[in-house]
Coordinates of C-alpha atoms and ligand atoms in Angstrom, one line a residue:
X1 CA 59.0 -11.5 -0.5
X2 CA 61.3 -10.0 -2.9
X3 CA 61.3 -6.2 -3.4
X4 CA 60.0 -5.3 -7.2
X5 CA 62.4 -2.4 -7.0
X6 CA 65.1 -0.7 -5.0
X7 CA 63.0 2.0 -3.6
X8 CA 65.6 3.2 -1.1
X9 CA 68.3 3.3 -4.0
X10 CA 65.7 5.8 -6.0
X11 CA 65.0 7.8 -2.9
X12 CA 69.1 8.2 -2.8
X13 CA 69.4 9.0 -6.3
X14 CA 67.0 11.5 -6.2
X15 CA 68.4 13.1 -2.9
X16 CA 64.9 12.4 -1.3
X17 CA 66.5 10.7 1.7
X18 CA 68.2 13.4 3.8
X19 CA 70.6 12.8 6.4
X20 CA 71.3 15.2 8.8
X21 CA 69.7 16.6 12.3
X22 CA 66.0 16.6 12.0
X23 CA 63.1 17.8 14.0
X24 CA 60.0 15.7 13.1
X25 CA 56.4 16.8 13.2
X26 CA 56.2 14.3 16.5
X27 CA 58.7 16.9 18.1
X28 CA 61.4 13.8 18.1
X29 CA 64.6 14.0 16.4
X30 CA 66.1 11.9 14.0
X31 CA 69.3 11.5 11.7
X32 CA 66.9 11.0 8.6
X33 CA 64.3 12.3 6.7
X34 CA 62.3 11.4 3.5
X35 CA 61.5 14.3 1.4
X36 CA 59.2 12.3 -0.7
X37 CA 58.0 15.2 -3.3
X38 CA 61.9 14.8 -4.6
X39 CA 61.6 11.1 -5.8
X40 CA 58.7 12.5 -8.0
X41 CA 60.6 15.3 -9.8
X42 CA 61.1 13.2 -12.7
X43 CA 57.8 11.6 -13.9
X44 CA 59.3 8.8 -15.8
X45 CA 61.3 7.7 -12.6
X46 CA 58.2 8.5 -10.8
X47 CA 56.1 6.0 -13.1
X48 CA 58.8 3.2 -12.5
X49 CA 58.0 3.2 -8.7
X50 CA 54.0 3.4 -9.2
X51 CA 54.4 0.5 -12.1
X52 CA 56.3 -1.6 -9.4
X53 CA 53.5 -0.6 -6.7
X54 CA 50.4 -1.2 -9.0
X55 CA 52.2 -4.7 -9.8
X56 CA 51.9 -5.4 -6.1
X57 CA 48.3 -4.6 -6.2
X58 CA 47.3 -6.5 -8.9
X59 CA 49.0 -9.4 -8.0
X60 CA 46.8 -9.4 -4.9
X61 CA 43.7 -9.2 -7.0
X62 CA 42.7 -6.0 -5.7
X63 CA 39.8 -4.6 -8.2
X64 CA 39.8 -0.7 -8.1
X65 CA 37.9 1.9 -10.0
X66 CA 39.7 5.0 -8.8
X67 CA 42.9 6.4 -7.0
X68 CA 42.2 9.1 -4.6
X69 CA 44.9 10.8 -3.1
X70 CA 45.1 13.3 0.0
X71 CA 46.1 16.8 -1.1
X72 CA 48.7 18.2 -1.6
X73 CA 51.4 15.6 -0.6
X74 CA 49.8 12.5 -2.0
X75 CA 48.3 14.1 -5.5
X76 CA 51.5 13.4 -7.7
X77 CA 51.9 9.9 -6.5
X78 CA 48.2 9.1 -6.7
X79 CA 48.1 10.6 -10.3
X80 CA 50.8 8.3 -11.2
X81 CA 49.5 5.0 -9.6
X82 CA 46.1 5.7 -11.4
X83 CA 48.1 5.9 -14.7
X84 CA 49.9 2.6 -13.7
X85 CA 46.7 0.8 -12.7
X86 CA 44.7 2.9 -15.7
X87 CA 42.2 4.1 -14.0
X88 CA 40.4 7.5 -12.8
X89 CA 42.6 9.7 -10.3
X90 CA 41.0 12.2 -7.8
X91 CA 42.0 13.8 -4.8
X92 CA 40.4 15.1 -1.7
X93 CA 41.3 18.3 0.5
X94 CA 41.9 19.6 3.6
X95 CA 38.6 21.2 5.3
X96 CA 37.9 22.0 8.9
X97 CA 37.9 18.7 11.0
X98 CA 38.6 16.3 7.9
X99 CA 39.0 16.0 4.1
X100 CA 36.7 16.5 1.6
X101 CA 36.1 16.2 -2.4
X102 CA 35.6 19.2 -4.2
X103 CA 36.3 20.7 -7.9
X104 CA 33.3 18.6 -9.1
X105 CA 34.9 15.0 -8.5
X106 CA 32.1 12.4 -7.8
X107 CA 32.0 9.0 -6.1
X108 CA 29.4 6.2 -7.3
X109 CA 28.0 3.9 -5.0
X110 CA 30.0 1.2 -4.2
X111 CA 32.8 2.4 -6.3
X112 CA 36.2 0.8 -5.2
X113 CA 38.8 3.3 -4.4
X114 CA 42.5 3.0 -3.2
X115 CA 43.6 6.0 -1.3
X116 CA 47.4 6.8 -2.3
X117 CA 49.9 8.7 -0.5
X118 CA 53.4 9.6 -1.1
X119 CA 54.6 8.5 2.1
X120 CA 52.6 6.7 5.1
X121 CA 53.9 7.5 8.6
X122 CA 50.8 7.2 11.1
X123 CA 48.3 7.2 8.2
X124 CA 46.4 10.1 9.4
X125 CA 45.6 12.2 6.3
X126 CA 44.8 8.8 4.4
X127 CA 42.3 7.7 7.3
X128 CA 40.7 11.3 6.8
X129 CA 40.7 11.0 3.1
X130 CA 39.0 7.5 3.4
X131 CA 36.2 8.5 5.6
X132 CA 35.4 11.4 3.3
X133 CA 35.1 8.6 0.3
X134 CA 33.3 6.3 2.4
X135 CA 30.7 9.1 3.5
X136 CA 30.0 9.5 -0.3
X137 CA 29.2 5.9 -0.9
X138 CA 32.7 4.7 -1.9
X139 CA 34.4 1.8 -0.7
X140 CA 38.0 1.6 0.1
X141 CA 39.6 -1.5 -1.1
X142 CA 43.3 -0.5 -0.2
X143 CA 45.7 2.0 0.9
X144 CA 48.7 2.5 -0.8
X145 CA 52.2 4.8 -0.6
X146 CA 55.4 4.8 -2.3
X147 CA 57.4 4.5 1.3
X148 CA 56.3 3.3 4.5
X149 CA 57.6 4.6 7.9
X150 CA 57.1 1.4 9.5
X151 CA 54.2 2.4 12.0
X152 CA 51.7 0.6 9.7
X153 CA 52.2 -3.2 8.7
X154 CA 52.4 -3.1 4.7
X155 CA 51.5 -6.2 2.9
X156 CA 54.7 -8.5 2.4
X157 CA 56.6 -7.0 5.6
X158 CA 56.9 -8.7 9.0
X159 CA 57.4 -5.4 11.0
X160 CA 55.1 -5.2 13.7
X161 CA 52.6 -2.4 13.4
X162 CA 53.0 0.4 16.5
X163 CA 49.9 1.6 18.1
X164 CA 50.2 5.1 16.6
X165 CA 49.2 3.6 13.3
X166 CA 45.8 4.8 12.5
X167 CA 45.1 3.0 9.3
X168 CA 42.2 0.3 9.8
X169 CA 44.0 -3.0 10.0
X170 CA 41.5 -5.0 8.1
X171 CA 42.3 -2.9 4.6
X172 CA 45.8 -3.8 3.0
X173 CA 48.3 -0.9 2.8
X174 CA 50.7 -1.6 0.0
X175 CA 53.9 0.2 0.2
X176 CA 57.4 -0.3 -1.6
X177 CA 59.5 -0.3 1.4
X178 CA 59.7 0.0 5.0
X179 CA 61.9 3.4 6.1
X180 CA 62.4 2.9 9.9
X181 CA 64.6 5.8 11.2
X182 CA 65.9 6.0 15.0
X183 CA 64.2 8.6 16.8
X184 CA 65.1 10.3 19.6
X185 CA 63.2 12.6 22.4
X186 CA 65.3 15.8 22.2
X187 CA 66.6 15.4 25.5
X188 CA 68.3 11.7 24.8
X189 CA 69.2 13.2 21.2
X190 CA 72.8 12.3 20.5
X191 CA 73.0 14.8 17.7
X192 CA 71.8 17.4 20.1
X193 CA 74.8 16.6 22.6
X194 CA 77.5 16.6 20.1
X195 CA 76.3 20.5 19.6
X196 CA 74.4 20.5 16.5
X197 CA 70.6 22.2 16.2
X198 CA 67.7 19.9 14.6
X199 CA 66.2 21.7 11.7
X200 CA 62.5 21.1 10.8
X201 CA 62.5 19.7 7.4
X202 CA 58.9 19.2 5.2
X203 CA 57.1 21.4 3.1
X204 CA 59.0 24.6 4.1
X205 CA 62.4 23.4 3.3
Ligands
ZN1 ZN1 68.7 16.4 18.5

């Protein structure tokens, strides 16, 4: 399947695809890291990405009433995707043990909802968001993200999903591209062996 947009080039151009020596949330080390917030710094560029994502979703005949994002990371991607699809945009927030809809946002019975993230790794936050929406009577019609780390299988990719993927296999995942990085256990990390120290990227850097 032809890629609708060169999302890797877009990430590189925005300095959102970092190269170095990183300590991942999993405890593994890697030489690459996606800082997805950077690719959303310029709204017009963000819109190009979500327009492409919306085209994929429409091409598969997915009917959608609302895009819901898990805060904080997914909010901008979700809002831009909602604009591209011309539907409502809401978000859920972390509470103890899961995610909840707050701030007066409501879900109608049977409302068709896409859960949108900036990046899907194992899909844990997206799954919690989906559970919150389903508990209120909404129907999850798809998951969506700008980038997919290759743990879950996106529509149009032939990468095998990994067991760590938490998303339900019967609901499609739409994503612009797979970003599968080499990961190393700290004791086997070639970068550590060269003497450099892994840094923790993410929301604090
Ligand atoms: Zn290392």
